[in-house]
Amino acid sequence: MNTKNLSEGFMRVVSKCNSFLDQGSPWRTAVSSSDLHPEFTGVFRLTEASSRKECRPFFIENKQVGLIRPDILAHLKPYTDVFHIPYSQGNDNIKVHLNPSLQTFEERSEAVEKVLLDLREKDVFKTLRGWRDEYFNIWYKFSEPPLMKMERAATCLFGVKQYGVHINGWTRHPTKGVCMWIARRSKTKPTWPNMLDNLAAGGLSSKHNIMECARSECQEEASVPNNLLDNLKPVGTVSYFYEDERGLFPECEYIMDLEVPEDFVPENADGEVAEFYLWTIQEVLEKTITSEFKSNSALIAINFCIRHGLISPDDEPNYQQILEGMHAKLT
Amino acid sequence: MNTKNLSEGFMRVVSKCNSFLDQGSPWRTAVSSSDLHPEFTGVFRLTEASSRKECRPFFIENKQVGLIRPDILAHLKPYTDVFHIPYSQGNDNIKVHLNPSLQTFEERSEAVEKVLLDLREKDVFKTLRGWRDEYFNIWYKFSEPPLMKMERAATCLFGVKQYGVHINGWTRHPTKGVCMWIARRSKTKPTWPNMLDNLAAGGLSSKHNIMECARSECQEEASVPNNLLDNLKPVGTVSYFYEDERGLFPECEYIMDLEVPEDFVPENADGEVAEFYLWTIQEVLEKTITSEFKSNSALIAINFCIRHGLISPDDEPNYQQILEGMHAKLT
């Protein structure tokens, strides 16, 4: 595959991961989209349907923790004891507040859970059909105590940020150079079954355990032994903001690199991975731009290649655009 | 120095490098600044004076290449044969176009140069007192041919993007761990004299030479021998957007890491560096948050520490905010 195809593919991945963002730059706010260079609008064409301008901020304790799409907001309106939606202010100015009389983590979590169970019963939202019985915390700021917890499948209804950890497993092959371990997700995963992914990944459910979470995902998903886990190196984050028919997904993934010896072979222990492949960088990059690769994981593999000097800024025309697009501003 | 002081310092560096950006995030556009958490406005307080909303886009060949501040625009108005400023449209809608009859790189560069020399003569702009007789190209997209060239000191008047390259020199010290080579800029540098900087850095003046430019800066500024230059590793970009009394500075720096042997000592060859220091990571980080360190170079040293696992996401409360802030969207 030639460089041009790869480069265009990388931008499609960036664009797909950022379908919610279409006016985020200082340049683009100054002009209407019709003034943009055709190539530009091409790259960002997926974002034209973004609901961004219609979304309303969602507050807990006067701190904005999310954004709610109008189609979703309409269904929350009846639950006046939980959500305060002051329609009288005029549509443009609506701010959704969680009832301030719900003062503790537990009270808030319980009240919202009741609403969500009712909405699930009514089968109003597609995303709630994928109810996982797994809680995600809601933070204003990730380093502060969480304000409440919420069923994982419901967080996209409120556009609250989700945090996760992704691990790039890699090795130096004597003849093939740097190679990466790529996982094929199991067919039974509730989200993105059968797709390609990084060595290991998982959602972060509490605040002080990013490294711990990475360690346990490596153990459960890839049977990485303890002595190798000491090689886990935190190397940054990748952030992006997409939306689909289920809701809004502002996500921040903490990235770890894990160098493993040439003879290490990952083995799945929890049934979440069907298979692992050891691929050259060229093989990995060619896969990242296909629909086989989970998009955010593709972004993370591309990020690995950039950080390791495996993509040259002289050869990749969208080098800077790719880096901007994998560090979307979520705060 | 404790972690909290460092963390607050890192955010000051991020904020200083992004003084032009105050509403760039999907969250913040949805709310007025008075709705923001006090801590948030604290972090971004430097940006309150941003001229962003008043700036007008600057086009060449119908492609937006920059932004012009109103105080600067007023002085360009008389040069009607070079700049088309259609005031009749109403102030909010003004787009500044370079006269489309200037059709080639040379014609455009020459016409603008005449205006700039006249403005320099009139001593209208502080930045033109620092005329350097060094041209910077103006690109719509860095991977495409440049549209014109312009005196380096004038680019901030038009808010055109500047590209550069910064090199992190580092070594593995047997007892102190990872150490970085930090330069003290010479007292005679026209910008930021005497301040701390990365091992080597320079502006990019033509399109296909990012790696070449890095090599020659390493040779001229630090006398890195050829055999070590092969270790130069491109590892990404850092981008940010600041403004000061001179004008607007949207900048994208291509970052290289250069691992050097323990016994290598850099020596300046072009008079631009006064001294080099080999510092531990703790020493470097403590310096980055002082006014001694050139702000964008401080950001790049912090970026190095994040990529090398030397700052832990579990210990640094602003980890994600720092990463967002060093990858500002400039396209």
XYZ file of C-alpha atoms in Angstrom:
662
model
C 0.000 0.000 0.000
C 1.394 3.420 -0.849
C 1.950 6.285 1.543
C -0.895 8.372 0.117
C -3.495 5.676 0.798
C -2.186 5.226 4.322
C -2.191 8.958 4.979
C -5.776 9.381 3.798
C -6.711 6.354 5.862
C -5.142 7.829 9.013
C -7.230 10.974 8.543
C -10.383 8.870 8.170
C -9.577 7.199 11.499
C -9.005 10.598 13.156
C -12.213 11.907 11.657
C -14.263 8.886 12.710
C -13.034 9.192 16.307
C -13.981 12.880 16.321
C -17.370 12.884 14.630
C -18.746 15.184 17.343
C -16.140 17.878 16.774
C -16.480 20.093 13.770
C -15.683 23.603 14.905
C -13.038 23.081 17.512
C -10.219 25.098 16.038
C -9.432 28.792 16.255
C -9.252 28.885 12.469
C -12.496 27.210 11.783
C -14.609 29.252 14.163
C -13.602 32.345 12.211
C -15.047 31.080 8.936
C -18.147 29.266 7.827
C -17.649 25.768 6.480
C -18.288 26.986 2.942
C -15.068 29.008 3.117
C -12.979 25.967 3.840
C -10.742 24.404 1.268
C -12.543 21.429 -0.353
C -9.852 19.069 0.876
C -10.502 20.234 4.406
C -14.236 19.676 4.267
C -13.489 16.315 2.671
C -11.413 15.228 5.602
C -14.033 16.408 8.029
C -17.121 15.487 6.074
C -18.175 12.902 8.629
C -18.667 15.662 11.147
C -21.238 17.623 9.203
C -24.019 15.827 10.995
C -22.577 16.712 14.404
C -25.237 17.640 16.933
C -22.784 19.828 18.784
C -24.600 23.130 18.474
C -27.853 21.667 19.768
C -26.388 19.940 22.815
C -27.066 21.260 26.302
C -24.563 21.224 29.153
C -25.228 18.877 32.058
C -24.224 19.978 35.551
C -23.785 18.253 38.883
C -23.056 20.546 41.840
C -22.744 23.447 39.379
C -19.878 21.689 37.630
C -20.349 20.784 33.986
C -19.808 17.053 33.631
C -21.457 16.339 30.290
C -23.518 17.333 27.278
C -27.002 16.099 26.364
C -28.359 15.813 22.843
C -31.859 17.274 22.267
C -33.397 13.938 21.213
C -32.203 12.465 24.497
C -33.136 15.496 26.597
C -36.774 15.193 25.521
C -37.007 11.804 27.229
C -35.483 13.066 30.493
C -38.003 15.894 30.851
C -40.662 13.871 32.721
C -38.254 13.004 35.562
C -38.539 16.396 37.221
C -37.490 15.126 40.647
C -34.096 14.107 39.252
C -33.313 16.501 36.386
C -33.915 20.239 36.469
C -34.457 21.484 32.922
C -35.543 25.147 33.011
C -37.290 25.387 29.640
C -38.570 28.853 30.476
C -35.140 30.384 29.830
C -35.487 29.856 26.084
C -34.034 26.936 24.218
C -30.583 28.317 23.569
C -29.819 28.825 27.179
C -30.945 25.564 28.702
C -28.660 24.062 31.285
C -29.554 20.707 32.711
C -28.837 20.312 36.409
C -29.029 17.182 38.474
C -31.431 17.999 41.326
C -29.152 19.747 43.847
C -31.039 18.162 46.735
C -29.303 14.928 45.739
C -26.203 15.682 47.747
C -24.127 12.538 48.027
C -22.486 10.112 45.609
C -24.963 7.429 46.698
C -28.109 9.582 46.488
C -27.263 10.774 42.999
C -26.308 7.338 41.731
C -29.483 5.771 43.097
C -31.846 8.456 41.754
C -30.370 8.333 38.252
C -30.329 4.521 38.276
C -34.091 4.529 38.891
C -34.661 6.788 35.888
C -32.418 4.635 33.722
C -34.163 1.418 34.718
C -37.502 3.008 33.836
C -36.183 4.183 30.453
C -34.733 0.740 29.824
C -38.111 -0.809 30.624
C -39.756 1.576 28.134
C -37.078 0.650 25.569
C -36.573 4.296 24.605
C -32.817 4.198 24.020
C -30.945 1.698 21.903
C -27.860 1.946 24.110
C -29.772 0.696 27.166
C -30.472 -2.609 25.375
C -26.769 -3.202 25.936
C -27.090 -2.805 29.741
C -23.897 -4.257 31.204
C -24.378 -4.148 34.968
C -21.053 -2.338 35.123
C -20.746 1.072 36.750
C -18.650 3.961 35.476
C -17.884 6.882 37.740
C -18.685 10.436 36.723
C -15.971 12.968 37.482
C -15.768 16.699 37.032
C -12.022 16.316 37.043
C -10.450 12.876 36.987
C -8.066 13.671 39.835
C -10.929 14.692 42.164
C -13.433 12.371 43.886
C -16.197 11.156 41.533
C -19.611 12.823 41.852
C -21.702 9.715 41.143
C -21.662 6.396 39.319
C -23.783 5.295 36.375
C -24.459 2.150 34.341
C -21.763 2.037 31.663
C -24.246 1.744 28.760
C -25.984 4.963 29.884
C -23.004 7.324 30.055
C -23.302 8.226 26.350
C -26.813 9.599 26.978
C -25.263 12.275 29.192
C -22.074 12.778 27.194
C -19.955 12.261 30.281
C -16.271 11.605 29.782
C -15.123 8.035 29.902
C -11.582 7.110 30.855
C -9.763 3.974 29.894
C -6.356 2.431 29.540
C -4.839 0.867 26.397
C -1.635 -1.144 26.272
C 0.601 -1.359 23.193
C 2.488 -4.662 23.377
C 5.619 -4.618 21.253
C 8.900 -6.407 20.693
C 12.111 -5.944 18.705
C 12.177 -8.748 16.170
C 15.714 -9.688 15.029
C 14.861 -9.448 11.334
C 11.498 -7.670 11.079
C 12.319 -4.727 13.375
C 9.695 -3.381 15.775
C 6.591 -5.600 15.807
C 3.310 -5.104 17.681
C 1.000 -7.598 19.328
C -2.540 -7.012 18.032
C -5.617 -8.682 19.547
C -8.753 -9.873 17.777
C -11.716 -9.189 20.098
C -13.878 -12.159 20.910
C -17.099 -12.678 18.952
C -19.090 -12.455 22.163
C -17.913 -8.964 23.248
C -20.975 -6.681 23.597
C -19.173 -3.900 21.715
C -17.124 -4.206 18.505
C -17.020 -8.032 18.486
C -14.391 -9.659 16.290
C -12.513 -6.418 15.636
C -8.780 -5.762 15.906
C -7.518 -4.083 19.068
C -4.390 -3.265 21.082
C -2.751 -5.956 23.256
C -5.035 -5.107 26.191
C -7.476 -2.366 27.185
C -10.162 -1.580 29.714
C -12.320 1.107 31.260
C -11.172 2.973 34.354
C -13.676 2.694 37.108
C -12.001 4.439 40.014
C -9.604 7.284 40.340
C -6.228 6.230 41.695
C -5.531 3.110 39.751
C -4.416 3.849 36.229
C -1.245 1.741 36.484
C -3.033 -0.954 38.503
C -5.811 -1.094 35.944
C -3.239 -1.484 33.149
C -1.551 -4.313 35.059
C -4.753 -6.245 35.626
C -5.937 -5.824 32.019
C -2.555 -7.180 30.855
C -2.945 -10.157 33.172
C -6.576 -10.927 32.327
C -6.501 -10.261 28.611
C -2.984 -11.355 27.690
C -1.563 -13.382 30.632
C 1.437 -11.071 30.936
C 3.571 -12.405 33.841
C 4.429 -10.181 36.796
C 8.083 -9.719 35.899
C 7.120 -8.259 32.502
C 4.483 -5.986 34.004
C 7.278 -3.925 35.531
C 8.066 -2.805 31.956
C 4.675 -1.054 31.650
C 5.483 2.531 30.706
C 2.865 5.322 30.778
C 3.477 7.452 27.689
C 0.563 9.883 27.465
C -3.096 9.949 26.518
C -5.161 9.882 23.367
C -8.441 11.828 23.506
C -11.274 12.160 21.004
C -15.014 12.837 20.882
C -17.388 10.888 18.672
C -21.112 10.452 18.492
C -23.298 7.776 17.013
C -26.951 6.752 17.178
C -26.492 5.753 20.836
C -25.198 9.081 22.117
C -22.032 11.093 22.788
C -18.599 9.652 23.562
C -15.921 12.022 24.855
C -13.134 9.616 25.740
C -9.662 9.868 27.211
C -7.455 6.796 27.027
C -4.293 6.544 29.104
C -1.638 4.867 26.965
C 1.011 2.401 28.136
C 3.778 0.811 26.096
C 4.846 -2.682 27.127
C 8.021 -4.041 25.588
C 8.043 -7.838 25.748
C 10.826 -10.321 24.916
C 10.792 -11.883 21.480
C 9.712 -15.272 22.852
C 6.718 -13.976 24.825
C 3.344 -14.999 23.387
C 0.181 -13.494 24.917
C -2.636 -15.828 25.905
C -6.119 -14.666 26.734
C -7.415 -15.595 30.191
C -10.869 -13.981 30.361
C -12.534 -14.959 27.075
C -12.490 -11.394 25.736
C -9.848 -12.024 23.064
C -10.172 -14.583 20.264
C -6.618 -14.441 18.954
C -3.332 -12.488 19.047
C -1.138 -11.582 16.075
C 2.475 -10.385 15.995
C 2.657 -7.952 13.094
C 5.292 -5.710 11.562
C 4.659 -1.964 11.672
C 3.730 -1.955 7.981
C 1.181 -4.722 8.596
C -0.251 -2.920 11.633
C -0.553 0.426 9.833
C -2.250 -1.150 6.830
C -4.784 -2.758 9.174
C -5.427 0.433 11.170
C -7.064 2.079 8.178
C -9.469 -0.808 7.526
C -12.898 -1.264 9.070
C -11.536 -4.379 10.801
C -9.720 -2.255 13.406
C -11.663 -0.671 16.301
C -11.219 3.030 15.510
C -9.931 4.332 18.835
C -7.516 1.411 19.096
C -6.310 2.157 15.563
C -5.641 5.741 16.652
C -3.601 4.403 19.574
C -1.536 2.102 17.332
C -0.833 5.058 15.002
C 0.151 7.119 18.058
C 2.618 4.357 19.028
C 4.215 4.456 15.575
C 4.573 8.245 15.694
C 6.153 8.225 19.166
C 8.599 5.493 18.167
C 9.849 7.312 15.067
C 8.214 4.746 12.756
C 6.271 7.391 10.813
C 8.423 10.168 9.383
C 7.181 13.777 9.440
C 8.854 14.241 6.049
C 6.832 11.403 4.508
C 3.458 11.812 6.237
C 1.656 14.910 4.893
C -0.951 14.863 7.681
C 1.534 14.316 10.532
C 0.461 17.393 12.505
C -3.266 16.984 11.759
C -3.135 13.392 13.004
C -1.452 14.467 16.247
C -3.987 17.256 16.811
C -6.853 14.870 16.132
C -5.683 12.315 18.688
C -5.472 14.942 21.439
C -8.926 16.493 21.299
C -9.613 19.068 23.975
C -12.100 17.603 26.448
C -11.614 20.021 29.352
C 9.621 20.857 45.285
C 6.393 18.961 45.830
C 4.168 17.469 43.164
C 1.401 20.026 43.652
C 3.705 22.967 42.924
C 5.063 21.221 39.839
C 1.579 20.379 38.591
C 0.350 23.948 38.959
C 3.528 25.117 37.276
C 2.987 22.795 34.310
C -0.496 24.259 33.826
C 0.939 27.778 33.905
C 3.345 26.794 31.119
C 0.482 25.291 29.076
C -1.614 28.377 29.677
C 1.173 30.779 28.746
C 1.800 28.942 25.469
C -1.921 29.129 24.668
C -2.814 32.682 25.625
C -4.737 33.109 22.364
C -7.017 30.147 22.996
C -9.795 30.541 25.493
C -12.850 28.873 24.035
C -11.429 26.000 22.076
C -13.181 23.105 23.718
C -16.574 21.577 23.049
C -17.384 21.994 26.733
C -16.424 25.573 27.041
C -18.299 26.817 23.993
C -21.493 25.521 25.559
C -21.166 27.697 28.652
C -20.164 31.226 29.411
C -16.969 31.672 31.377
C -18.949 32.627 34.470
C -20.326 29.080 34.602
C -16.900 27.560 34.816
C -15.533 26.121 37.992
C -13.264 28.715 39.675
C -10.310 26.370 39.399
C -10.845 26.199 35.665
C -10.947 29.927 35.153
C -7.905 30.164 37.391
C -5.914 27.893 35.156
C -6.989 29.794 32.082
C -6.989 33.267 33.528
C -4.143 34.396 31.288
C -6.365 33.917 28.288
C -9.083 36.318 29.349
C -7.467 39.071 27.348
C -7.428 36.948 24.188
C -8.262 38.934 21.072
C -9.612 35.826 19.409
C -13.168 36.984 18.831
C -12.037 40.200 17.167
C -9.524 38.622 14.793
C -10.240 38.457 11.073
C -9.228 35.571 8.824
C -6.502 36.196 6.252
C -6.727 34.434 2.905
C -4.333 33.804 0.040
C -5.854 32.152 -3.047
C -9.084 31.685 -1.068
C -7.245 29.554 1.476
C -7.151 30.789 5.054
C -3.529 31.073 6.112
C -3.762 33.365 9.116
C -5.663 35.648 11.474
C -5.228 39.411 11.855
C -5.866 41.365 15.033
C -7.973 44.543 14.648
C -5.210 46.865 15.905
C -2.945 45.469 13.203
C -5.619 45.415 10.497
C -6.138 49.169 10.858
C -2.575 49.781 9.701
C -2.907 47.521 6.640
C -5.989 49.329 5.344
C -4.110 51.994 3.331
C -2.327 49.367 1.213
C -5.330 48.694 -1.004
C -3.259 47.352 -3.892
C -1.974 44.524 -1.700
C -4.716 43.771 0.833
C -8.426 43.577 0.035
C -10.396 44.429 3.165
C -14.097 44.737 2.289
C -15.290 46.920 5.165
C -18.692 47.327 3.534
C -19.721 43.812 4.605
C -19.997 44.883 8.229
C -17.301 44.385 10.791
C -18.187 40.876 11.882
C -17.833 39.449 8.460
C -14.574 40.939 7.288
C -12.246 38.602 5.490
C -8.870 39.902 4.473
C -7.655 38.674 1.099
C -4.254 39.148 -0.443
C -4.886 40.825 -3.809
C -5.717 37.860 -6.083
C -3.930 39.530 -8.992
C -0.709 38.654 -7.155
C -0.534 35.179 -8.596
C 2.909 33.762 -7.953
C 5.066 33.078 -4.905
C 7.457 35.826 -6.020
C 4.806 38.461 -6.790
C 3.120 37.971 -3.440
C 6.358 37.955 -1.468
C 7.601 41.111 -3.166
C 4.360 43.080 -2.775
C 4.039 42.252 0.923
C 7.729 42.969 1.520
C 7.217 46.509 0.176
C 4.347 47.095 2.605
C 6.388 45.718 5.493
C 9.404 47.880 4.703
C 7.122 50.920 4.630
C 5.559 49.977 7.968
C 9.006 49.374 9.421
C 10.086 52.810 8.220
C 7.015 54.316 9.916
C 7.871 52.351 13.082
C 4.253 51.307 13.532
C 4.850 47.791 14.867
C 7.157 46.828 17.693
C 7.868 43.440 16.133
C 9.357 45.037 12.996
C 12.072 46.656 15.113
C 13.380 43.119 15.398
C 13.691 42.724 11.592
C 15.912 39.681 11.057
C 16.468 39.500 7.300
C 15.303 35.902 7.536
C 12.369 34.666 5.469
C 9.683 32.270 6.645
C 7.424 30.571 4.142
C 3.662 30.796 4.394
C 1.823 27.560 3.784
C -1.851 26.691 3.669
C -0.849 23.153 4.463
C 2.728 22.327 5.383
C 2.914 19.398 2.978
C 1.893 21.568 0.000
C 4.056 24.170 -1.798
C 4.320 27.462 0.126
C 2.198 30.375 -1.124
C 4.719 33.129 -0.365
C 7.578 34.057 1.949
C 7.713 36.815 4.552
C 10.245 38.436 6.888
C 10.278 36.301 10.032
C 9.577 39.220 12.391
C 6.391 40.070 10.444
C 4.643 36.696 10.492
C 3.008 37.417 13.865
C 1.209 40.427 12.342
C -0.689 38.034 10.079
C -1.036 35.179 12.561
C 0.421 32.727 10.082
C 1.576 29.383 11.403
C 5.240 28.965 12.101
C 6.914 25.581 12.035
C 10.057 24.599 13.840
C 12.042 21.679 15.108
C 13.195 21.041 18.702
C 15.637 18.370 19.787
C 15.613 16.756 23.238
C 19.148 15.551 23.977
C 19.218 12.869 26.651
C 21.371 10.161 28.130
C 21.066 7.295 30.609
C 23.284 8.199 33.532
C 24.554 5.152 35.489
C 23.451 6.533 38.858
C 21.128 9.473 38.148
C 18.877 7.719 35.602
C 17.601 9.587 32.543
C 19.241 13.021 32.264
C 18.587 15.782 29.723
C 20.942 18.252 28.081
C 19.537 21.761 28.531
C 20.940 24.818 26.732
C 21.224 28.382 28.012
C 20.529 30.722 25.071
C 23.195 33.262 24.338
C 22.794 36.810 25.681
C 22.865 38.149 22.144
C 19.907 36.134 20.752
C 17.254 38.580 19.445
C 14.493 36.596 21.156
C 14.498 35.210 24.715
C 18.207 35.880 25.384
C 19.783 34.021 28.293
C 16.835 31.675 28.774
C 16.875 27.891 29.150
C 16.086 25.823 26.069
C 16.215 22.308 24.608
C 19.515 20.899 23.272
C 18.895 22.459 19.847
C 16.036 24.101 17.950
C 15.331 26.122 14.844
C 12.674 27.422 12.479
C 11.674 25.435 9.410
C 12.072 27.471 6.301
C 11.241 25.010 3.552
C 8.967 22.058 3.275
C 10.816 18.798 2.780
C 13.566 19.069 5.300
C 12.321 18.430 8.795
C 14.935 15.747 9.517
C 17.649 17.674 7.655
C 16.820 20.808 9.604
C 17.068 18.861 12.875
C 20.460 17.481 11.833
C 21.911 20.868 10.968
C 20.585 22.516 14.143
C 22.226 19.711 16.161
C 25.502 20.304 14.339
C 25.474 24.102 14.558
C 24.101 24.509 18.053
C 25.565 21.482 19.825
C 28.336 20.018 17.590
C 26.664 16.611 17.517
C 28.872 14.343 15.357
C 27.459 12.595 12.298
C 27.444 9.117 13.810
C 25.199 10.309 16.663
C 22.854 12.162 14.322
C 21.628 8.805 13.060
C 19.975 8.396 16.481
C 17.667 11.375 15.826
C 14.149 10.042 16.308
C 11.028 11.993 15.266
C 8.462 11.484 18.025
C 5.583 13.847 17.260
C 4.721 17.526 17.449
C 3.823 20.057 20.096
C 1.429 22.811 18.994
C 0.148 25.893 20.792
C -1.156 29.391 20.064
C -0.088 32.439 22.049
C -0.325 36.147 21.554
C 1.610 39.047 22.970
C 2.032 42.735 22.249
C 3.785 41.890 18.964
C 1.029 39.770 17.446
C -0.261 36.195 17.105
C 1.861 33.051 17.276
C 0.268 29.774 16.179
C 3.228 27.407 16.265
C 3.851 23.767 15.489
C 7.156 22.275 16.609
C 8.335 18.935 15.267
C 9.969 17.055 18.126
C 13.021 14.798 17.929
C 14.620 12.775 20.702
C 18.370 12.273 20.495
C 19.912 9.724 22.834
C 23.613 10.438 23.307
C 26.313 8.390 25.068
C 27.135 9.293 28.642
C 30.500 10.789 27.657
C 29.148 13.096 24.941
C 29.286 16.793 25.827
C 27.608 19.303 23.477
C 29.598 22.329 22.348
C 28.062 25.323 20.662
C 29.431 26.197 17.223
C 27.335 29.183 16.101
C 27.353 31.511 19.105
C 23.644 30.980 19.825
C 24.168 28.996 23.033
C 26.026 30.280 26.089
C 26.215 27.032 28.047
C 24.901 23.462 28.287
C 23.804 21.645 31.451
C 23.229 17.929 32.050
C 20.340 17.736 34.495
C 18.299 15.001 36.129
C 14.597 14.838 35.277
C 13.701 16.342 38.655
C 16.079 19.252 38.012
C 14.701 19.781 34.506
C 11.063 19.701 35.632
C 11.711 22.147 38.458
C 13.315 24.525 35.953
C 10.505 24.188 33.378
C 8.061 25.938 35.674
C 10.323 28.938 36.305
C 10.499 32.087 34.209
C 14.072 31.117 33.305
C 12.843 28.516 30.803
C 11.557 29.592 27.366
C 7.896 28.558 27.604
C 7.508 26.505 24.435
C 10.785 24.718 25.144
C 9.561 23.979 28.674
C 6.425 22.438 27.166
C 8.636 20.253 24.964
C 10.757 19.090 27.922
C 7.558 18.211 29.822
C 6.328 16.343 26.729
C 9.603 14.344 26.734
C 9.083 13.356 30.367
C 5.508 12.232 29.702
C 6.475 10.147 26.660
C 9.320 8.489 28.559
C 7.157 7.427 31.496
C 8.910 9.892 33.831
C 5.646 11.562 34.897
C 3.039 9.168 36.243
C -0.644 9.643 35.352
C -1.487 8.484 38.878
C 0.615 11.253 40.440
C 0.001 14.146 38.031
C -3.563 15.490 38.472
C -3.395 17.562 35.268
C -1.894 14.798 33.103
C -4.647 14.898 30.464
C -5.017 18.703 30.518
C -1.275 19.091 29.938
C -1.389 16.726 26.959
C -4.400 18.518 25.452
C -2.705 21.871 25.930
C 0.461 20.845 24.118
C -1.494 19.661 21.077
C -3.598 22.713 20.269
C -5.661 22.420 17.119
C -4.177 24.719 14.484
C -5.869 23.284 11.368
